[in-house]
């Protein structure tokens, strides 16, 4: 690929300092008239501070983005999330709280002193946006989600978990159980006796409740987890940490973790309704950020995730490498794990498709925890490039389709069901796409089943590459 092309997608890792409110974006094509609501996203947008540049894509200061839909028109606004981490970093010109792979600039004395102080958690929620307990909140991987106004994007306050839930590390991918009327998630509590703690939050904002606990000597890095109709599953990848290393804080958070393939991949199955840990099985080592879906099949549990052979994907996403436009192997294989609950409790892994994919989405409302067919995500059509296409995989056959345009770099495709839909996948995909040739981003609307382009809305500036968001009906 030519040097100019390689440089161009680096715009996705450039700061966006401009905050705007646009009542009507220019639209090409015809927006579905039934779209009525908002796509809310969060993502890193500030990497370069006065005295420090962060190390990793995951460390940029969070910005919220809102695409509003009404009467075939699209509005847009963006706003920095005014978290404690953001305000402190802007005032100091450098990070004050540690992020995923970047620590504050501290002297040796300050580092030693930090050993005797409680860990100061970041609330730089640049990973995902979800409704929780009647609130709209942005998430990172600590126990400090941040509430914000879904219309104005005004930051409200931290949504701190209760002392009963505790922990310091959590996830940005809670699961919603419509039947039980709650969201499930988990935290990791580090200490002399560390533990995983699964919990639920009622949709009406009721009291959080602990679902299950499991002691662990070396906690694993797990970005997401799996849910079926009756079970919750933790995939304990062999990327693990000695809690004492975290306490000493001599390295950024993720650099304390070690890849230990001899441990294998440990899968733990928990009952949703309080019966605790039901089964643990072990298989060959692997790593994943994202689970896709899971469901029960007789006495078996089927779990699909985006698998990598090891955790080197984390190292490929350091900011210096991304800004240099080095080739990034940022996609994995859709892999199916079949966990037998009875008998010998074996586990089998099957690669579903040759096409590689990341940032997966499904028809969640219809299929979460149930048998399903369609997976959408981003892919790499040009293996020397960054994420440059939208991919659809049939999880039952492995067949694939893709959308691609030259010099365009799409983000996570969010599925929105059409009103009155009769089948899985009947609706549209919403993806924020960087047009590197023109130096701006646009919101892309595709037919979810055919991947035919329906419309696009042009943004007034580039939007840095982000991770996740969700559609909120009006």
Short mmCIF file of C-alpha atoms in Angstrom, two decimals:
data_model
loop_
_atom_site.label_atom_id
_atom_site.label_comp_id
_atom_site.label_asym_id
_atom_site.label_seq_id
_atom_site.Cartn_x
_atom_site.Cartn_y
_atom_site.Cartn_z
CA UNK A 1 0.00 0.00 0.00
CA UNK A 2 1.25 3.46 -0.86
CA UNK A 3 2.73 5.60 1.88
CA UNK A 4 0.04 8.28 1.61
CA UNK A 5 -2.68 5.67 2.20
CA UNK A 6 -0.80 4.25 5.18
CA UNK A 7 -0.52 7.69 6.71
CA UNK A 8 -4.12 8.64 6.01
CA UNK A 9 -5.86 6.29 8.43
CA UNK A 10 -3.65 7.65 11.22
CA UNK A 11 -6.16 10.53 11.32
CA UNK A 12 -8.32 8.11 13.28
CA UNK A 13 -5.76 8.37 16.08
CA UNK A 14 -5.44 12.16 16.01
CA UNK A 15 -6.95 14.39 18.69
CA UNK A 16 -10.40 15.86 18.22
CA UNK A 17 -10.68 19.01 20.34
CA UNK A 18 -13.73 20.52 18.64
CA UNK A 19 -17.14 20.18 20.30
CA UNK A 20 -20.09 20.96 18.03
CA UNK A 21 -23.87 20.88 17.86
CA UNK A 22 -25.31 20.34 14.36
CA UNK A 23 -29.09 20.25 13.96
CA UNK A 24 -29.03 18.65 10.52
CA UNK A 25 -26.20 16.78 8.83
CA UNK A 26 -26.05 16.60 5.03
CA UNK A 27 -27.55 13.27 3.98
CA UNK A 28 -26.81 11.22 0.86
CA UNK A 29 -29.42 8.61 0.04
CA UNK A 30 -32.60 8.32 2.09
CA UNK A 31 -32.60 7.74 5.82
CA UNK A 32 -35.25 5.24 6.96
CA UNK A 33 -38.20 7.28 8.19
CA UNK A 34 -38.79 4.79 11.01
CA UNK A 35 -35.42 5.55 12.63
CA UNK A 36 -36.39 7.57 15.69
CA UNK A 37 -33.92 7.74 18.53
CA UNK A 38 -30.19 8.18 18.98
CA UNK A 39 -26.93 6.33 18.45
CA UNK A 40 -24.77 7.09 21.49
CA UNK A 41 -21.06 6.28 21.37
CA UNK A 42 -17.99 6.91 23.46
CA UNK A 43 -14.35 6.65 22.50
CA UNK A 44 -10.88 8.09 23.00
CA UNK A 45 -10.49 11.53 21.45
CA UNK A 46 -7.59 13.20 23.28
CA UNK A 47 -4.22 11.44 23.21
CA UNK A 48 -1.80 14.39 23.37
CA UNK A 49 -1.74 16.33 26.61
CA UNK A 50 0.50 19.31 27.31
CA UNK A 51 3.18 17.27 29.04
CA UNK A 52 2.37 13.71 27.99
CA UNK A 53 1.14 11.56 25.11
CA UNK A 54 -0.65 8.42 26.19
CA UNK A 55 0.83 5.06 25.24
CA UNK A 56 -2.14 3.10 23.99
CA UNK A 57 -5.31 3.48 21.92
CA UNK A 58 -7.29 2.41 25.00
CA UNK A 59 -5.89 5.32 27.06
CA UNK A 60 -7.23 8.38 25.20
CA UNK A 61 -9.57 10.71 27.09
CA UNK A 62 -13.22 9.92 26.41
CA UNK A 63 -15.55 11.86 24.16
CA UNK A 64 -19.28 11.19 23.75
CA UNK A 65 -20.99 11.31 20.35
CA UNK A 66 -24.73 11.50 19.66
CA UNK A 67 -26.40 10.93 16.30
CA UNK A 68 -30.10 11.76 16.61
CA UNK A 69 -32.69 10.44 14.14
CA UNK A 70 -36.12 11.96 13.42
CA UNK A 71 -38.24 12.38 10.29
CA UNK A 72 -35.51 11.13 7.97
CA UNK A 73 -32.98 13.67 9.28
CA UNK A 74 -29.85 13.24 11.40
CA UNK A 75 -28.49 15.61 14.05
CA UNK A 76 -25.07 15.36 15.68
CA UNK A 77 -23.30 16.61 18.77
CA UNK A 78 -20.13 15.64 20.58
CA UNK A 79 -18.77 16.46 24.00
CA UNK A 80 -15.88 15.40 26.18
CA UNK A 81 -16.94 13.25 29.10
CA UNK A 82 -16.19 15.47 32.10
CA UNK A 83 -14.94 12.65 34.29
CA UNK A 84 -12.62 13.18 37.23
CA UNK A 85 -9.86 11.65 35.13
CA UNK A 86 -10.51 14.12 32.30
CA UNK A 87 -10.64 17.24 34.48
CA UNK A 88 -7.52 16.28 36.42
CA UNK A 89 -5.56 15.44 33.26
CA UNK A 90 -6.49 18.66 31.47
CA UNK A 91 -5.57 20.72 34.55
CA UNK A 92 -2.23 18.97 35.03
CA UNK A 93 -1.36 18.59 31.34
CA UNK A 94 -0.75 14.88 32.00
CA UNK A 95 -2.57 11.87 33.39
CA UNK A 96 -3.19 11.94 37.11
CA UNK A 97 -4.85 8.51 37.25
CA UNK A 98 -3.43 5.38 35.68
CA UNK A 99 -5.02 4.09 32.49
CA UNK A 100 -4.87 0.72 30.72
CA UNK A 101 -1.27 1.05 29.50
CA UNK A 102 -0.21 4.55 30.63
CA UNK A 103 0.73 5.66 34.12
CA UNK A 104 0.87 9.21 35.47
CA UNK A 105 4.25 10.91 35.21
CA UNK A 106 5.63 10.30 38.70
CA UNK A 107 8.99 10.57 40.39
CA UNK A 108 10.50 7.51 42.04
CA UNK A 109 9.49 8.92 45.42
CA UNK A 110 5.88 9.34 44.26
CA UNK A 111 5.84 5.77 42.94
CA UNK A 112 7.08 4.42 46.25
CA UNK A 113 4.57 6.56 48.15
CA UNK A 114 1.76 5.23 45.93
CA UNK A 115 2.39 1.73 47.31
CA UNK A 116 0.97 2.90 50.65
CA UNK A 117 -2.10 4.60 49.16
CA UNK A 118 -5.32 3.00 47.86
CA UNK A 119 -5.47 2.54 44.09
CA UNK A 120 -6.99 5.65 42.50
CA UNK A 121 -9.34 4.25 39.86
CA UNK A 122 -9.86 5.91 36.51
CA UNK A 123 -13.36 6.93 35.42
CA UNK A 124 -12.22 7.74 31.88
CA UNK A 125 -15.14 5.86 30.34
CA UNK A 126 -14.07 5.56 26.70
CA UNK A 127 -15.22 1.98 25.99
CA UNK A 128 -19.01 1.63 25.86
CA UNK A 129 -22.43 3.20 26.51
CA UNK A 130 -25.27 1.24 28.09
CA UNK A 131 -28.52 1.72 30.01
CA UNK A 132 -28.12 0.51 33.59
CA UNK A 133 -30.68 0.68 36.39
CA UNK A 134 -32.70 3.33 34.57
CA UNK A 135 -29.63 5.47 33.82
CA UNK A 136 -27.57 6.01 30.66
CA UNK A 137 -23.92 5.46 31.52
CA UNK A 138 -20.53 5.32 29.86
CA UNK A 139 -18.22 2.46 30.81
CA UNK A 140 -14.56 1.70 31.14
CA UNK A 141 -13.00 -1.36 32.81
CA UNK A 142 -13.17 -0.09 36.38
CA UNK A 143 -16.07 0.02 38.82
CA UNK A 144 -16.68 3.71 38.05
CA UNK A 145 -19.12 4.06 35.13
CA UNK A 146 -20.23 7.66 34.52
CA UNK A 147 -23.82 8.86 34.15
CA UNK A 148 -24.60 11.43 31.45
CA UNK A 149 -27.60 13.13 29.87
CA UNK A 150 -28.57 11.22 26.71
CA UNK A 151 -29.84 14.40 24.99
CA UNK A 152 -27.25 17.05 25.86
CA UNK A 153 -24.32 14.71 26.67
CA UNK A 154 -23.81 16.65 29.90
CA UNK A 155 -21.80 14.63 32.41
CA UNK A 156 -23.77 13.99 35.60
CA UNK A 157 -21.79 11.88 38.09
CA UNK A 158 -20.05 8.57 38.63
CA UNK A 159 -22.34 5.55 38.86
CA UNK A 160 -20.38 3.80 41.60
CA UNK A 161 -21.24 0.22 42.44
CA UNK A 162 -22.28 -0.48 46.02
CA UNK A 163 -19.88 -1.66 48.71
CA UNK A 164 -21.58 -5.06 48.51
CA UNK A 165 -20.31 -5.43 44.92
CA UNK A 166 -16.87 -4.00 45.74
CA UNK A 167 -13.99 -4.78 43.43
CA UNK A 168 -11.90 -2.41 41.36
CA UNK A 169 -11.87 -3.94 37.87
CA UNK A 170 -15.06 -4.63 35.94
CA UNK A 171 -16.14 -4.76 32.30
CA UNK A 172 -17.76 -2.47 29.75
CA UNK A 173 -20.02 -5.24 28.36
CA UNK A 174 -22.82 -6.06 30.81
CA UNK A 175 -25.49 -8.46 29.57
CA UNK A 176 -29.20 -7.66 29.66
CA UNK A 177 -31.68 -10.39 30.59
CA UNK A 178 -35.11 -9.23 29.45
CA UNK A 179 -36.88 -12.18 31.11
CA UNK A 180 -35.40 -11.45 34.55
CA UNK A 181 -35.51 -7.67 34.06
CA UNK A 182 -31.88 -7.08 35.00
CA UNK A 183 -28.33 -6.68 33.78
CA UNK A 184 -25.55 -9.08 34.70
CA UNK A 185 -21.90 -8.15 35.06
CA UNK A 186 -18.90 -8.99 37.20
CA UNK A 187 -16.02 -7.42 39.10
CA UNK A 188 -12.58 -8.61 40.12
CA UNK A 189 -11.60 -8.01 43.72
CA UNK A 190 -7.82 -8.00 44.15
CA UNK A 191 -6.20 -8.92 47.44
CA UNK A 192 -4.54 -11.67 49.40
CA UNK A 193 -7.65 -13.64 48.50
CA UNK A 194 -8.76 -12.32 45.12
CA UNK A 195 -12.11 -13.30 43.67
CA UNK A 196 -14.45 -12.96 40.71
CA UNK A 197 -17.88 -11.66 41.74
CA UNK A 198 -20.87 -11.87 39.38
CA UNK A 199 -23.76 -9.54 40.13
CA UNK A 200 -27.08 -8.26 38.81
CA UNK A 201 -28.68 -4.80 38.66
CA UNK A 202 -32.45 -4.57 38.25
CA UNK A 203 -33.74 -2.53 35.33
CA UNK A 204 -35.80 -0.37 37.67
CA UNK A 205 -32.71 0.73 39.55
CA UNK A 206 -33.21 -1.59 42.49
CA UNK A 207 -30.54 -2.87 44.82
CA UNK A 208 -27.61 -4.71 43.25
CA UNK A 209 -27.33 -8.37 44.21
CA UNK A 210 -24.44 -10.81 44.15
CA UNK A 211 -25.12 -13.84 41.95
CA UNK A 212 -21.95 -15.88 42.51
CA UNK A 213 -18.36 -15.63 43.72
CA UNK A 214 -15.22 -17.57 42.88
CA UNK A 215 -11.81 -17.33 44.59
CA UNK A 216 -8.82 -16.94 42.27
CA UNK A 217 -5.08 -16.72 42.97
CA UNK A 218 -4.06 -15.13 39.65
CA UNK A 219 -6.96 -13.15 38.13
CA UNK A 220 -7.21 -13.13 34.34
CA UNK A 221 -7.81 -10.18 32.02
CA UNK A 222 -11.33 -10.66 30.65
CA UNK A 223 -12.93 -7.89 28.62
CA UNK A 224 -16.34 -9.56 28.32
CA UNK A 225 -18.23 -12.70 29.31
CA UNK A 226 -20.97 -15.02 28.00
CA UNK A 227 -24.65 -15.43 28.87
CA UNK A 228 -27.26 -18.05 27.98
CA UNK A 229 -30.85 -18.25 29.20
CA UNK A 230 -29.80 -20.06 32.40
CA UNK A 231 -26.04 -19.58 32.73
CA UNK A 232 -23.21 -17.06 32.96
CA UNK A 233 -19.76 -18.11 31.74
CA UNK A 234 -16.33 -16.67 32.48
CA UNK A 235 -13.60 -17.52 29.98
CA UNK A 236 -10.44 -17.29 32.06
CA UNK A 237 -7.78 -16.66 29.42
CA UNK A 238 -4.17 -17.38 30.45
CA UNK A 239 -3.29 -13.67 30.60
CA UNK A 240 -3.02 -13.37 34.38
CA UNK A 241 -1.67 -11.11 37.09
CA UNK A 242 -0.13 -11.41 40.53
CA UNK A 243 -2.27 -8.97 42.60
CA UNK A 244 0.85 -7.87 44.48
CA UNK A 245 2.29 -6.48 41.22
CA UNK A 246 -0.78 -4.29 40.82
CA UNK A 247 -0.45 -3.10 44.38
CA UNK A 248 3.16 -2.02 43.83
CA UNK A 249 2.09 0.00 40.74
CA UNK A 250 5.54 0.15 39.18
CA UNK A 251 4.11 -0.50 35.70
CA UNK A 252 0.89 0.50 33.91
CA UNK A 253 -2.07 -1.80 34.58
CA UNK A 254 -1.91 -4.22 31.64
CA UNK A 255 1.88 -4.52 31.70
CA UNK A 256 1.62 -6.35 35.01
CA UNK A 257 -0.17 -9.24 33.29
CA UNK A 258 1.75 -12.27 31.99
CA UNK A 259 0.85 -14.75 29.23
CA UNK A 260 0.90 -18.24 30.78
CA UNK A 261 -0.22 -20.68 28.03
CA UNK A 262 0.55 -23.69 30.23
CA UNK A 263 -2.55 -22.78 32.26
CA UNK A 264 -4.76 -23.32 29.22
CA UNK A 265 -8.15 -21.63 28.80
CA UNK A 266 -10.36 -22.25 31.83
CA UNK A 267 -14.12 -21.98 31.37
CA UNK A 268 -16.36 -21.54 34.42
CA UNK A 269 -20.14 -22.02 34.24
CA UNK A 270 -22.35 -20.29 36.83
CA UNK A 271 -26.08 -20.50 37.48
CA UNK A 272 -27.94 -17.22 36.99
CA UNK A 273 -30.31 -17.80 39.87
CA UNK A 274 -27.92 -18.29 42.77
CA UNK A 275 -26.76 -21.92 42.59
CA UNK A 276 -23.16 -20.75 42.15
CA UNK A 277 -20.39 -22.41 40.16
CA UNK A 278 -21.71 -25.47 38.33
CA UNK A 279 -18.76 -26.60 36.22
CA UNK A 280 -15.17 -25.72 35.30
CA UNK A 281 -13.45 -27.13 32.22
CA UNK A 282 -10.09 -26.52 30.57
CA UNK A 283 -8.97 -26.45 26.94
CA UNK A 284 -6.13 -25.14 24.75
CA UNK A 285 -4.90 -21.58 25.43
CA UNK A 286 -6.53 -18.73 23.53
CA UNK A 287 -7.38 -15.06 24.00
CA UNK A 288 -10.36 -12.86 23.14
CA UNK A 289 -11.70 -9.42 23.82
CA UNK A 290 -15.25 -10.07 22.70
CA UNK A 291 -17.81 -12.77 23.15
CA UNK A 292 -20.43 -12.82 20.41
CA UNK A 293 -23.26 -14.93 21.82
CA UNK A 294 -23.98 -18.12 23.73
CA UNK A 295 -26.88 -20.55 23.99
CA UNK A 296 -27.91 -23.92 25.35
CA UNK A 297 -28.15 -27.00 23.13
CA UNK A 298 -29.46 -29.89 25.19
CA UNK A 299 -26.79 -30.71 27.78
CA UNK A 300 -24.24 -28.57 25.95
CA UNK A 301 -23.49 -24.85 26.04
CA UNK A 302 -22.42 -23.21 22.79
CA UNK A 303 -20.26 -20.06 23.10
CA UNK A 304 -19.06 -17.98 20.15
CA UNK A 305 -16.23 -15.48 20.52
CA UNK A 306 -13.56 -13.74 18.45
CA UNK A 307 -10.46 -15.79 19.23
CA UNK A 308 -6.73 -15.11 18.96
CA UNK A 309 -3.92 -17.59 19.52
CA UNK A 310 -2.39 -15.34 22.19
CA UNK A 311 -2.63 -11.83 23.63
CA UNK A 312 -0.17 -10.06 21.31
CA UNK A 313 -3.11 -8.11 19.84
CA UNK A 314 -2.83 -5.85 22.90
CA UNK A 315 0.74 -4.91 21.98
CA UNK A 316 -0.27 -4.12 18.40
CA UNK A 317 -2.64 -1.40 19.58
CA UNK A 318 -0.04 0.88 21.15
CA UNK A 319 -0.51 4.42 19.84
CA UNK A 320 2.97 4.88 18.37
CA UNK A 321 2.49 1.82 16.17
CA UNK A 322 -0.98 2.85 15.08
CA UNK A 323 0.08 6.39 14.21
CA UNK A 324 2.94 4.96 12.13
CA UNK A 325 0.33 2.90 10.22
CA UNK A 326 2.26 -0.32 10.69
CA UNK A 327 0.30 -3.41 9.60
CA UNK A 328 -2.05 -4.34 12.45
CA UNK A 329 -3.42 -7.84 12.83
CA UNK A 330 -6.49 -6.53 14.63
CA UNK A 331 -9.03 -9.21 13.77
CA UNK A 332 -9.60 -12.75 15.04
CA UNK A 333 -11.59 -15.79 14.00
CA UNK A 334 -15.22 -16.39 14.93
CA UNK A 335 -14.71 -19.51 17.03
CA UNK A 336 -17.34 -21.77 18.57
CA UNK A 337 -16.72 -23.48 21.91
CA UNK A 338 -19.02 -26.39 22.82
CA UNK A 339 -18.99 -27.07 26.56
CA UNK A 340 -20.44 -30.39 27.73
CA UNK A 341 -22.15 -30.09 31.09
CA UNK A 342 -22.69 -33.80 31.63
CA UNK A 343 -20.37 -36.80 31.56
CA UNK A 344 -16.68 -36.05 31.09
CA UNK A 345 -17.34 -32.31 30.74
CA UNK A 346 -15.21 -31.96 27.62
CA UNK A 347 -14.93 -28.78 25.55
CA UNK A 348 -14.48 -28.53 21.79
CA UNK A 349 -13.47 -25.54 19.67
CA UNK A 350 -14.49 -25.05 16.02
CA UNK A 351 -13.52 -22.19 13.70
CA UNK A 352 -16.79 -20.98 12.17
CA UNK A 353 -15.47 -18.99 9.19
CA UNK A 354 -12.26 -18.14 7.36
CA UNK A 355 -13.16 -14.44 7.29
CA UNK A 356 -11.64 -12.57 10.23
CA UNK A 357 -13.65 -10.08 12.26
CA UNK A 358 -13.72 -7.83 15.35
CA UNK A 359 -16.12 -5.60 17.28
CA UNK A 360 -18.95 -8.12 16.77
CA UNK A 361 -22.65 -7.34 17.07
CA UNK A 362 -25.79 -9.47 16.84
CA UNK A 363 -29.56 -8.96 16.82
CA UNK A 364 -29.31 -8.75 20.59
CA UNK A 365 -32.93 -8.13 21.53
CA UNK A 366 -34.06 -11.24 19.66
CA UNK A 367 -31.07 -13.56 20.07
CA UNK A 368 -29.07 -12.81 23.21
CA UNK A 369 -28.56 -16.11 25.01
CA UNK A 370 -30.42 -18.03 22.30
CA UNK A 371 -29.57 -19.79 19.02
CA UNK A 372 -28.82 -17.22 16.33
CA UNK A 373 -27.45 -16.83 12.82
CA UNK A 374 -26.04 -13.39 11.96
CA UNK A 375 -22.84 -11.77 13.24
CA UNK A 376 -21.76 -8.31 12.05
CA UNK A 377 -18.40 -6.70 12.70
CA UNK A 378 -15.42 -4.98 11.11
CA UNK A 379 -12.79 -6.73 9.04
CA UNK A 380 -9.56 -6.23 7.12
CA UNK A 381 -9.96 -6.61 3.38
CA UNK A 382 -6.39 -5.39 2.87
CA UNK A 383 -4.24 -7.36 5.30
CA UNK A 384 -1.64 -4.56 5.35
CA UNK A 385 -4.26 -2.05 6.47
CA UNK A 386 -6.34 -1.19 9.51
CA UNK A 387 -10.02 -2.15 9.93
CA UNK A 388 -11.36 -1.29 6.47
CA UNK A 389 -14.61 -3.19 5.91
CA UNK A 390 -17.89 -4.29 7.47
CA UNK A 391 -18.29 -8.06 7.60
CA UNK A 392 -21.36 -10.25 8.03
CA UNK A 393 -20.89 -13.92 8.94
CA UNK A 394 -23.56 -16.61 8.94
CA UNK A 395 -22.75 -18.45 12.18
CA UNK A 396 -24.59 -21.54 10.97
CA UNK A 397 -22.82 -21.94 7.60
CA UNK A 398 -19.68 -19.78 7.80
CA UNK A 399 -20.71 -17.85 4.68
CA UNK A 400 -19.66 -14.19 4.58
CA UNK A 401 -20.53 -10.87 2.97
CA UNK A 402 -18.74 -7.52 3.21
CA UNK A 403 -19.07 -3.79 2.55
CA UNK A 404 -15.94 -1.89 1.54
CA UNK A 405 -15.06 1.47 0.03
CA UNK A 406 -11.56 2.67 -0.79
CA UNK A 407 -9.90 4.87 1.87
CA UNK A 408 -12.83 4.27 4.27
CA UNK A 409 -12.41 2.80 7.76
CA UNK A 410 -15.68 1.77 9.44
CA UNK A 411 -16.27 1.30 13.13
CA UNK A 412 -18.45 -1.15 15.02
CA UNK A 413 -21.73 -1.79 13.13
CA UNK A 414 -24.65 -1.37 15.55
CA UNK A 415 -27.78 -3.31 14.59
CA UNK A 416 -31.17 -1.58 14.82
CA UNK A 417 -34.26 -3.74 14.25
CA UNK A 418 -36.93 -2.53 11.83
CA UNK A 419 -40.37 -2.00 13.39
CA UNK A 420 -42.54 -5.08 13.06
CA UNK A 421 -39.61 -7.17 11.84
CA UNK A 422 -40.46 -10.83 11.23
CA UNK A 423 -37.03 -12.42 11.27
CA UNK A 424 -33.56 -12.10 12.75
CA UNK A 425 -31.49 -9.36 11.17
CA UNK A 426 -34.31 -7.42 9.58
CA UNK A 427 -33.20 -3.83 10.09
CA UNK A 428 -30.18 -1.61 9.53
CA UNK A 429 -26.57 -1.26 10.64
CA UNK A 430 -25.18 2.07 11.88
CA UNK A 431 -21.41 2.59 11.61
CA UNK A 432 -19.21 5.67 12.02
CA UNK A 433 -16.77 5.61 9.10
CA UNK A 434 -13.55 7.61 8.68
CA UNK A 435 -13.23 8.88 5.09
CA UNK A 436 -9.45 9.23 5.05
CA UNK A 437 -9.40 10.80 1.58
CA UNK A 438 -11.60 13.71 2.67
CA UNK A 439 -10.36 13.91 6.26
CA UNK A 440 -13.84 13.61 7.77
CA UNK A 441 -16.15 10.93 9.11
CA UNK A 442 -19.68 9.98 8.12
CA UNK A 443 -22.46 7.90 9.61
CA UNK A 444 -23.18 4.94 7.36
CA UNK A 445 -26.55 3.18 7.20
CA UNK A 446 -26.61 -0.30 5.63
CA UNK A 447 -29.33 -2.87 5.12
CA UNK A 448 -28.33 -5.43 7.75
CA UNK A 449 -29.11 -8.52 5.68
CA UNK A 450 -27.77 -7.50 2.26
CA UNK A 451 -25.17 -4.89 3.36
CA UNK A 452 -26.53 -2.61 0.64
CA UNK A 453 -25.85 1.06 1.36
CA UNK A 454 -29.01 2.98 2.23
CA UNK A 455 -27.70 6.38 3.27
CA UNK A 456 -24.87 8.31 4.86
CA UNK A 457 -24.75 11.51 6.92
CA UNK A 458 -21.61 13.66 6.62
CA UNK A 459 -19.95 14.86 9.83
CA UNK A 460 -18.21 18.26 10.05
CA UNK A 461 -14.90 16.74 11.22
CA UNK A 462 -13.08 13.46 11.69
CA UNK A 463 -14.12 11.25 14.58
CA UNK A 464 -11.26 9.30 16.18
CA UNK A 465 -11.63 5.53 16.04
CA UNK A 466 -13.75 4.32 18.94
CA UNK A 467 -14.94 1.00 20.31
CA UNK A 468 -18.60 0.65 21.25
CA UNK A 469 -21.97 2.32 21.53
CA UNK A 470 -25.68 1.53 21.40
CA UNK A 471 -28.88 2.71 19.78
CA UNK A 472 -31.51 4.16 22.11
CA UNK A 473 -35.06 4.35 20.71
CA UNK A 474 -36.88 7.65 21.19
#
